[in-house]
PDB file of C-alpha atoms in Angstrom:
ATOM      1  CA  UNK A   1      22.909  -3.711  -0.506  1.00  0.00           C
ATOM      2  CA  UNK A   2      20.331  -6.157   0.196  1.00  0.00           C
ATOM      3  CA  UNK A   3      21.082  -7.733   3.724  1.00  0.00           C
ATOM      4  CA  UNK A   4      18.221  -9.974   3.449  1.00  0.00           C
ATOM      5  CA  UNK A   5      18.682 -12.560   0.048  1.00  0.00           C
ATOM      6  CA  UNK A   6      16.104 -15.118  -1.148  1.00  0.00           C
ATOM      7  CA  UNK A   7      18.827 -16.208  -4.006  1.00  0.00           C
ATOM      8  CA  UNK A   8      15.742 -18.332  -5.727  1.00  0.00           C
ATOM      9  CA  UNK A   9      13.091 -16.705  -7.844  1.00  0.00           C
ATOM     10  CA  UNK A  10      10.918 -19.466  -7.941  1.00  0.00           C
ATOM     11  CA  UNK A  11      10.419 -23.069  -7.335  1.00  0.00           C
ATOM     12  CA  UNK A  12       8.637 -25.855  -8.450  1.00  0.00           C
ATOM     13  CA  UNK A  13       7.276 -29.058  -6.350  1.00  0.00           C
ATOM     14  CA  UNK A  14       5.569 -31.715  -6.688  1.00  0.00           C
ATOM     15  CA  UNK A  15       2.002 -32.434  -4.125  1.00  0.00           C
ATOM     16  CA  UNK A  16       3.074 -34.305  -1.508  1.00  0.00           C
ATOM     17  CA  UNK A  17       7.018 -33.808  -1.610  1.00  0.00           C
ATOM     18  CA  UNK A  18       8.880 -31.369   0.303  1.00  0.00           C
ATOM     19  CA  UNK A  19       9.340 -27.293  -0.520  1.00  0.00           C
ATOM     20  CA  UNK A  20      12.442 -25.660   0.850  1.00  0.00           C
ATOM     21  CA  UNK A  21      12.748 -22.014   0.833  1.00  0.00           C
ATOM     22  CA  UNK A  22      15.877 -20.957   1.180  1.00  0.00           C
ATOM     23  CA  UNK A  23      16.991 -17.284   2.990  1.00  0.00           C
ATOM     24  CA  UNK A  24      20.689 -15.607   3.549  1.00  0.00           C
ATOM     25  CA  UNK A  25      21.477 -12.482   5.389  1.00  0.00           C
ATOM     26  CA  UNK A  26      24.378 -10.630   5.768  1.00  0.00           C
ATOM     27  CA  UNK A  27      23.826  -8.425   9.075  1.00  0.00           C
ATOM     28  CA  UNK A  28      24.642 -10.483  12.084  1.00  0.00           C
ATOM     29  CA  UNK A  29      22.877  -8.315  14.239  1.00  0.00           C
ATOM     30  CA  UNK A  30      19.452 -10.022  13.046  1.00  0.00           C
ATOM     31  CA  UNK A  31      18.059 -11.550  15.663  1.00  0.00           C
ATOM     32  CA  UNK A  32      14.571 -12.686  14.751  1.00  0.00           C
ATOM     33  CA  UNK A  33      13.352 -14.004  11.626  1.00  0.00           C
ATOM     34  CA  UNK A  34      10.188 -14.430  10.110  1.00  0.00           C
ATOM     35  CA  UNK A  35       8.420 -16.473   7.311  1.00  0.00           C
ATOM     36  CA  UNK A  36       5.272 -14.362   5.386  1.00  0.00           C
ATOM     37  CA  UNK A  37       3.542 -15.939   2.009  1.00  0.00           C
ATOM     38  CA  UNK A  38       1.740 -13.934   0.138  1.00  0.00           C
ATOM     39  CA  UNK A  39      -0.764 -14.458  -2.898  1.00  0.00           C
ATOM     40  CA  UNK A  40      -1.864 -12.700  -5.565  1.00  0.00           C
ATOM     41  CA  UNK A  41      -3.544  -9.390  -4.641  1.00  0.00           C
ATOM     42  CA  UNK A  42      -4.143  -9.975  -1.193  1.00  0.00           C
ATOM     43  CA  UNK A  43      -1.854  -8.724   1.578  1.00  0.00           C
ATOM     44  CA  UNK A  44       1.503 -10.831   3.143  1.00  0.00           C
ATOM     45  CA  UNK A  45       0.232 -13.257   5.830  1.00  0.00           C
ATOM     46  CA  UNK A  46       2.417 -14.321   8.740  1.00  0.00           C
ATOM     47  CA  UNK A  47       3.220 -18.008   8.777  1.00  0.00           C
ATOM     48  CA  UNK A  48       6.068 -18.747  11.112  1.00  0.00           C
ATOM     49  CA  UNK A  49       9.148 -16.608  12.919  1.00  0.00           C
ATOM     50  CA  UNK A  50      12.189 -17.908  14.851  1.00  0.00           C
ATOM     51  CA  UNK A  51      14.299 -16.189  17.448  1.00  0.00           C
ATOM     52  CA  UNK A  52      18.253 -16.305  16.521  1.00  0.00           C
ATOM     53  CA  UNK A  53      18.609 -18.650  20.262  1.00  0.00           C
ATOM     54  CA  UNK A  54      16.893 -21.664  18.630  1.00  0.00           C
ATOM     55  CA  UNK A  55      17.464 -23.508  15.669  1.00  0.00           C
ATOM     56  CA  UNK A  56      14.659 -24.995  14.812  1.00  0.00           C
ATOM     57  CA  UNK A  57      10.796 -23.891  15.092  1.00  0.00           C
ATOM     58  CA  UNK A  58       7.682 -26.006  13.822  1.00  0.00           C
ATOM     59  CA  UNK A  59       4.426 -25.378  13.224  1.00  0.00           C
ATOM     60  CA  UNK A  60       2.032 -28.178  11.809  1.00  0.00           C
ATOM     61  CA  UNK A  61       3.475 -28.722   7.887  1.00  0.00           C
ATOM     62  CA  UNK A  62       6.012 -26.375   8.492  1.00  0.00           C
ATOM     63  CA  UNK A  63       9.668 -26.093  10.017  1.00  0.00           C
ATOM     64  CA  UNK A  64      12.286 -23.193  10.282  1.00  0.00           C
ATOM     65  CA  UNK A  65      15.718 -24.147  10.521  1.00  0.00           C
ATOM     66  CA  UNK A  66      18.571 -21.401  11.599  1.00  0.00           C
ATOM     67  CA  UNK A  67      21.750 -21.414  10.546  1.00  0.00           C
ATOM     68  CA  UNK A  68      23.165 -18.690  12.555  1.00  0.00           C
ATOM     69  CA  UNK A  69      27.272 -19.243  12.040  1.00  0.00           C
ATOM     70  CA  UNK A  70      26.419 -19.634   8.026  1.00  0.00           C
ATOM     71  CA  UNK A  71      23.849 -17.028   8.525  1.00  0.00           C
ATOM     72  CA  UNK A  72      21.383 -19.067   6.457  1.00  0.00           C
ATOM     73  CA  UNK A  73      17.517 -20.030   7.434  1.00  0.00           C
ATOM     74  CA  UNK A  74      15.475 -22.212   5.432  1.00  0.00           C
ATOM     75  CA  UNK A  75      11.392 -22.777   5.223  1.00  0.00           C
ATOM     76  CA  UNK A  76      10.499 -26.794   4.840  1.00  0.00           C
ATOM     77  CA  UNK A  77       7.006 -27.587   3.844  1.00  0.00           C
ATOM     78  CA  UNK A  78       5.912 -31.091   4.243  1.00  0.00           C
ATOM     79  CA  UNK A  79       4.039 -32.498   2.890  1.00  0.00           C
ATOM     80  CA  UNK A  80       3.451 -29.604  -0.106  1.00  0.00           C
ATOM     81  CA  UNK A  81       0.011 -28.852  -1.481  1.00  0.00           C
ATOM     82  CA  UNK A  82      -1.261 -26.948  -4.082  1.00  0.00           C
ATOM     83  CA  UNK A  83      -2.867 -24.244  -1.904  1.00  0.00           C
ATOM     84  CA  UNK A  84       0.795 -23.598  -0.848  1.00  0.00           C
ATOM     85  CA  UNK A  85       1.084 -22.127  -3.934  1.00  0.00           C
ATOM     86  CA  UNK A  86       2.255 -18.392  -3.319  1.00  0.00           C
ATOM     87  CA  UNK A  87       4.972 -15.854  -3.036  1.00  0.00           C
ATOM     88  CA  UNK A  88       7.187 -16.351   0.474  1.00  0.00           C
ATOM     89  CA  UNK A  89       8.999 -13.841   2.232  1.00  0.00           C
ATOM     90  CA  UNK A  90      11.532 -14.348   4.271  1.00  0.00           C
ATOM     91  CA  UNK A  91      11.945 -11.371   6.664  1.00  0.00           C
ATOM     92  CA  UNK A  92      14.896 -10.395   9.690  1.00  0.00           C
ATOM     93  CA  UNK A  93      14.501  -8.017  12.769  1.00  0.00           C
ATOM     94  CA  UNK A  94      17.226  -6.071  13.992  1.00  0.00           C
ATOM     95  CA  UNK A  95      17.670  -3.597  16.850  1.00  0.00           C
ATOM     96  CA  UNK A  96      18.897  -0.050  14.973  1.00  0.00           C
ATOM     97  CA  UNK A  97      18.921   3.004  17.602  1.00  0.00           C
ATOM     98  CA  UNK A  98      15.935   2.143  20.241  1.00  0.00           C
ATOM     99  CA  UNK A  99      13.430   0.480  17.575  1.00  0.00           C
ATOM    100  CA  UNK A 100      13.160  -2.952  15.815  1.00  0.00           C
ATOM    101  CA  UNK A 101      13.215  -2.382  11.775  1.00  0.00           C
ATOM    102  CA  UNK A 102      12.031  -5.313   9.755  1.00  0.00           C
ATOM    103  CA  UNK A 103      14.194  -6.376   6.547  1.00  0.00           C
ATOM    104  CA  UNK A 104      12.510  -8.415   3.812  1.00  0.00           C
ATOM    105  CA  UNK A 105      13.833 -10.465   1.242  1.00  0.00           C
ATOM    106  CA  UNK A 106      12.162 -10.041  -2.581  1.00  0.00           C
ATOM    107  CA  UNK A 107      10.572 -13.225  -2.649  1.00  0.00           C
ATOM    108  CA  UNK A 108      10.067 -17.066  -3.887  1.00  0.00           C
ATOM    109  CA  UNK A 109       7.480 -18.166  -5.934  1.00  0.00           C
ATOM    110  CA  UNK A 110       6.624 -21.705  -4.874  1.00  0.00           C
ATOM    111  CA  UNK A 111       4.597 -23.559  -6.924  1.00  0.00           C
ATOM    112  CA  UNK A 112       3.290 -27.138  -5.857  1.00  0.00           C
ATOM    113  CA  UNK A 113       1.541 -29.091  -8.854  1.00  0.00           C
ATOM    114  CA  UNK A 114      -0.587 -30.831  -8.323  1.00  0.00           C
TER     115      UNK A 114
ATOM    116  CA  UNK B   1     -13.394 -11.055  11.118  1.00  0.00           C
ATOM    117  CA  UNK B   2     -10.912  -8.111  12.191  1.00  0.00           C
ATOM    118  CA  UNK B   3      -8.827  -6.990   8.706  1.00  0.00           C
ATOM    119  CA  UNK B   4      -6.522  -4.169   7.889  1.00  0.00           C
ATOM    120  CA  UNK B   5      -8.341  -1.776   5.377  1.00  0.00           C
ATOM    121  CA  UNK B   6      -6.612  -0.031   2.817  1.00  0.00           C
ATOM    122  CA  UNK B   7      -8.101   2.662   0.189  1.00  0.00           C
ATOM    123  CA  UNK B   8      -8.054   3.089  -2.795  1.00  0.00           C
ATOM    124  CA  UNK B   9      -7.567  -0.360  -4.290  1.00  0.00           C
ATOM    125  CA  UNK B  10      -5.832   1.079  -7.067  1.00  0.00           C
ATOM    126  CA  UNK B  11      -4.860   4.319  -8.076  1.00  0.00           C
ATOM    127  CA  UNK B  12      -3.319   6.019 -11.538  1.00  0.00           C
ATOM    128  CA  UNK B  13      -2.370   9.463 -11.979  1.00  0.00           C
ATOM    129  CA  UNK B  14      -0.168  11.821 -13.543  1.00  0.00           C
ATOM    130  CA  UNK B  15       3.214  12.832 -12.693  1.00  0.00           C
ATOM    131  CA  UNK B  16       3.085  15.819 -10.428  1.00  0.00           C
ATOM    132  CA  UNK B  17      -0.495  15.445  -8.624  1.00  0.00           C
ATOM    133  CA  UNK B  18      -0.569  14.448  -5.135  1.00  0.00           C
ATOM    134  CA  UNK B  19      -1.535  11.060  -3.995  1.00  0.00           C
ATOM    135  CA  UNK B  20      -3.466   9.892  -0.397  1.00  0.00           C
ATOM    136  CA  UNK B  21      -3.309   6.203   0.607  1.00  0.00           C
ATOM    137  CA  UNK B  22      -5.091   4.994   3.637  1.00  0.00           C
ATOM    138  CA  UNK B  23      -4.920   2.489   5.749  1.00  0.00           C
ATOM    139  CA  UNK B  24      -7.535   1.866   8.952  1.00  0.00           C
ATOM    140  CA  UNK B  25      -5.498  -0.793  11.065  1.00  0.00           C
ATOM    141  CA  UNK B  26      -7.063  -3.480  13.313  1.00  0.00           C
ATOM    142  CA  UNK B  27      -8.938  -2.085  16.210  1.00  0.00           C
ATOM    143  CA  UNK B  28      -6.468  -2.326  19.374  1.00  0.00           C
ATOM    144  CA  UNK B  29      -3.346  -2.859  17.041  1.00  0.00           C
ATOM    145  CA  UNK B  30      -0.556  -0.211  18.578  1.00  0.00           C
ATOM    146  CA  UNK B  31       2.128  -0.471  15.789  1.00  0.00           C
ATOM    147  CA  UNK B  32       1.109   0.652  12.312  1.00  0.00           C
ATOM    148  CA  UNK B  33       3.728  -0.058   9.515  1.00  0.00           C
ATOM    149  CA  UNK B  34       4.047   1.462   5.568  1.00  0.00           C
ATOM    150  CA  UNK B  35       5.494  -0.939   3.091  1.00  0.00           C
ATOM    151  CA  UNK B  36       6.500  -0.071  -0.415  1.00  0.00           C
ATOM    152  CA  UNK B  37       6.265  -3.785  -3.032  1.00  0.00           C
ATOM    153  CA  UNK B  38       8.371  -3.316  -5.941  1.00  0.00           C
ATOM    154  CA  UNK B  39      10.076  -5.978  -8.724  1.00  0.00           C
ATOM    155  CA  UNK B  40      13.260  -4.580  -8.178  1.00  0.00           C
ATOM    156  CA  UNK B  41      13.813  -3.884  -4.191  1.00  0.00           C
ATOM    157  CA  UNK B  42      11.032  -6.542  -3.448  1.00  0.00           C
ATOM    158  CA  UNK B  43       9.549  -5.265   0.168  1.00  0.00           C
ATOM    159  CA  UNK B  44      11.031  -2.224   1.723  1.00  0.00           C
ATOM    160  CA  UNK B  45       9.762  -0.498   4.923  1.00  0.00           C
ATOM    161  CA  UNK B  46       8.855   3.233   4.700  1.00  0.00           C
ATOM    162  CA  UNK B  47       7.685   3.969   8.388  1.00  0.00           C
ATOM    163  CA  UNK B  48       6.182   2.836  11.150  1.00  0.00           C
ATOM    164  CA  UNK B  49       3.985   4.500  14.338  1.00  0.00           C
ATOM    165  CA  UNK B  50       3.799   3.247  17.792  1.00  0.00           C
ATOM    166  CA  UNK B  51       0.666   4.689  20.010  1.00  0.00           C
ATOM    167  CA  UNK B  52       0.319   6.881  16.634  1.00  0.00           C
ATOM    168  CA  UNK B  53       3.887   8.133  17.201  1.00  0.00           C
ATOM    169  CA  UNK B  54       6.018   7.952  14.139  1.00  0.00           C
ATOM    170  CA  UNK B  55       9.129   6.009  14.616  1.00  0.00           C
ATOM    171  CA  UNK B  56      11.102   5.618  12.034  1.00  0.00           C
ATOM    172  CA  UNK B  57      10.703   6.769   8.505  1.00  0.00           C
ATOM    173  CA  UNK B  58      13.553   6.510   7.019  1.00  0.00           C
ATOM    174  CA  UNK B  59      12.808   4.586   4.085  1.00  0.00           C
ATOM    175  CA  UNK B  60      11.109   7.249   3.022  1.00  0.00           C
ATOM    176  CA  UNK B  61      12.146  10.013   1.080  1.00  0.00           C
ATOM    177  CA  UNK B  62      11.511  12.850   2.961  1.00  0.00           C
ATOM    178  CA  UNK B  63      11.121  15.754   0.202  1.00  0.00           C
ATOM    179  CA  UNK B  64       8.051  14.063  -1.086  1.00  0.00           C
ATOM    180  CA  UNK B  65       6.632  11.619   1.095  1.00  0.00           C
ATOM    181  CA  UNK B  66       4.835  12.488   4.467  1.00  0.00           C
ATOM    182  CA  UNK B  67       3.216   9.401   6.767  1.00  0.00           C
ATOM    183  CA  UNK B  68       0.220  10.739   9.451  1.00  0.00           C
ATOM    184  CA  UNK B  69      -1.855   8.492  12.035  1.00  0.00           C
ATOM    185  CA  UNK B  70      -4.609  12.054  12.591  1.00  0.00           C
ATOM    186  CA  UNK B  71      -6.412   9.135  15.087  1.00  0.00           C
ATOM    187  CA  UNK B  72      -5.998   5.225  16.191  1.00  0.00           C
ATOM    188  CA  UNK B  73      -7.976   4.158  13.268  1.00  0.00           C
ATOM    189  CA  UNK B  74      -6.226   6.050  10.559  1.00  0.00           C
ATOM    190  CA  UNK B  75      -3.031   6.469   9.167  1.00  0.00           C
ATOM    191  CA  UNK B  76      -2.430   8.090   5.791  1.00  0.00           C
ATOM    192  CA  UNK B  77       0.599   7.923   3.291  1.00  0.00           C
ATOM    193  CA  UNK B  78       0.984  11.402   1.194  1.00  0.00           C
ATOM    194  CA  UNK B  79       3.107  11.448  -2.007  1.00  0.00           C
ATOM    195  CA  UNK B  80       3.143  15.051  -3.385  1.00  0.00           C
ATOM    196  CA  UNK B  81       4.454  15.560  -6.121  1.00  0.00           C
ATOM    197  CA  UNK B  82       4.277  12.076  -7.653  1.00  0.00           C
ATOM    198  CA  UNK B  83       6.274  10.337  -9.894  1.00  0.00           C
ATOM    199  CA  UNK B  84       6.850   7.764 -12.064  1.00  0.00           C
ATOM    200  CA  UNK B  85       9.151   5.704 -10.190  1.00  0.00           C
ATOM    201  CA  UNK B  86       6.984   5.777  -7.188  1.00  0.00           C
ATOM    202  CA  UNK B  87       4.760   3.239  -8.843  1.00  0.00           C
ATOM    203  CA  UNK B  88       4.383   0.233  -6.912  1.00  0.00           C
ATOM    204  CA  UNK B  89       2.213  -1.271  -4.245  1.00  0.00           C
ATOM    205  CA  UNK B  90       2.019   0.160  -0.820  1.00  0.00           C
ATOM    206  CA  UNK B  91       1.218  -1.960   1.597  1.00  0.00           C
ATOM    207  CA  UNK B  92      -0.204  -1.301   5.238  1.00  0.00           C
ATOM    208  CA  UNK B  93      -0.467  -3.774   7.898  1.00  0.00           C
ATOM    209  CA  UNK B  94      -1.000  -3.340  12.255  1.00  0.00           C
ATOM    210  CA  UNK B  95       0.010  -5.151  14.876  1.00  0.00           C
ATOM    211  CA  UNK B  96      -0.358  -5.928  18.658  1.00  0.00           C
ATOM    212  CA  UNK B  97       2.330  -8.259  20.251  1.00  0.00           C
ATOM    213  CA  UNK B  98       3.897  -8.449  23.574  1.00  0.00           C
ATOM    214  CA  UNK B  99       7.149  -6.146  22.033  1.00  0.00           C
ATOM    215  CA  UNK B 100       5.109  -3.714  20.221  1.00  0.00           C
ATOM    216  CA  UNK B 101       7.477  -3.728  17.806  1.00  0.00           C
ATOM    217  CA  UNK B 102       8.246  -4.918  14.238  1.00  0.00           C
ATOM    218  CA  UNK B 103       9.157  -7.821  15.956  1.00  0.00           C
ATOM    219  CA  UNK B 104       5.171  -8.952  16.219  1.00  0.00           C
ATOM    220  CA  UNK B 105       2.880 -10.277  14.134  1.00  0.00           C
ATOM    221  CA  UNK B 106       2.273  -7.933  11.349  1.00  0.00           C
ATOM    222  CA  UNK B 107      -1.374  -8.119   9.736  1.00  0.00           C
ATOM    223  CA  UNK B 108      -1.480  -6.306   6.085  1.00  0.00           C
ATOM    224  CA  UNK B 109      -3.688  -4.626   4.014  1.00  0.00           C
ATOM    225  CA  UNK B 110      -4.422  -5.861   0.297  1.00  0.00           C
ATOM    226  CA  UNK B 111      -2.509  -2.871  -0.557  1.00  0.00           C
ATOM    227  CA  UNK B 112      -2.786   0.103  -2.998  1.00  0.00           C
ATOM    228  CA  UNK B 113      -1.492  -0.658  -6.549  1.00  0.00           C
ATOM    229  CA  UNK B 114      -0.307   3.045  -8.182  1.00  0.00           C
ATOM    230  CA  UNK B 115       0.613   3.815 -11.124  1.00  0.00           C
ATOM    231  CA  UNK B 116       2.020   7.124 -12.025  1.00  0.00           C
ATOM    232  CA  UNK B 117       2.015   8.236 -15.356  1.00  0.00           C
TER     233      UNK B 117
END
């Protein structure tokens, strides 16, 4: 049962246009969500988080929207460039006994040509 | 600049022989996390230490798969006996936040690609 769902494979942009990643999870106790992109054989990097009392969180080129009664978050790049070209997690924190476990989504391939 | 380490870079073996992954984390990170990348379940969490104590592993199976921090700047991930759906890439990464928990910033490793044959 995968709580965390990045429903889109891939996607494709154009340079300069706008990317949006899209994320859905199912357990409403998530309370903190994060954004990590990844490229090919190196590690996930962290690019952005949000705590479930705000709705929106920016950082430079990039914005996370939540969505908490449609239990929906969403990544927006703008403007896209090619060196945004990589794999992007979306990932959800939860309180289970007395620790914080981390759920991550499989993954969206954004490609930005150029 | 400070980087998680992880060794080997890649590793393929045989059914049945034990594997050792490890991982040295950031200096001064306090939470130490063990990923598991495949196609199919995309990035799952195996366990994770705290001040080198383990606190939760269980997204790990237990018969066959043992997780160790022996000192601050080590932590190991044992697979014994292997098999072939345990190929994958295990990822490492540290962190140091105000929580100390997998709420921080997580820093990964380039991981360890195995294949089991």
């Amino acid at each position: 049962d995968q709580q965390v769902k990045q429903n889109s494979p891939s996607l494709s942009v154009q340079e300069g246009r706008i990317s949006i990643l899209n994320c859905d999870y199912t357990n409403s106790m998530f309370d903190y969500f994060l954004w990590y992109k990844k490229y090919p054989a190196e590690g996930p990097t962290f690019l952005i988080s949000i705590s479930s009392i705000k709705d929106k969180n920016e950082d430079g080129r990039f914005t996370v929207f939540l969505n908490k009664s449609a239990k929906h978050l969403s990544l927006h790049i703008v403007p896209s460039q090619p060196g945004d070209s990589a794999v992007y997690f979306c990932a959800a924190s939860a309180l289970l006994g007395s620790n914080y476990k981390l759920t991550f989504g499989k993954g969206t391939l954004l490609t930005v040509n150029p | 600049d400070a980087r998680v380490t992880q060794t080997p870079r890649h590793k393929v073996t045989e059914m049945g022989q034990e594997v050792t992954m490890r991982c040295q984390p950031i200096l001064g990170h306090n939470t130490v996390f063990w990923y598991r990348q495949t196609m199919m379940q995309g990035l799952e969490l195996l366990a994770y230490f705290r001040n080198r104590a383990p606190l939760d592993d269980s997204g790990m199976p237990k018969d066959r798969f043992s997780a160790e921090m022996p000192d601050a700047t080590l932590a190991t991930l044992k697979i014994q006996p292997s098999e072939p759906r345990d190929s994958a890439v295990y990822f490492c990464a540290s962190g140091l936040g105000t929580s100390g928990t997998a709420r921080d910033e997580q820093f990964f490793g380039p991981g360890t690609r195995l294949t089991v044959l």
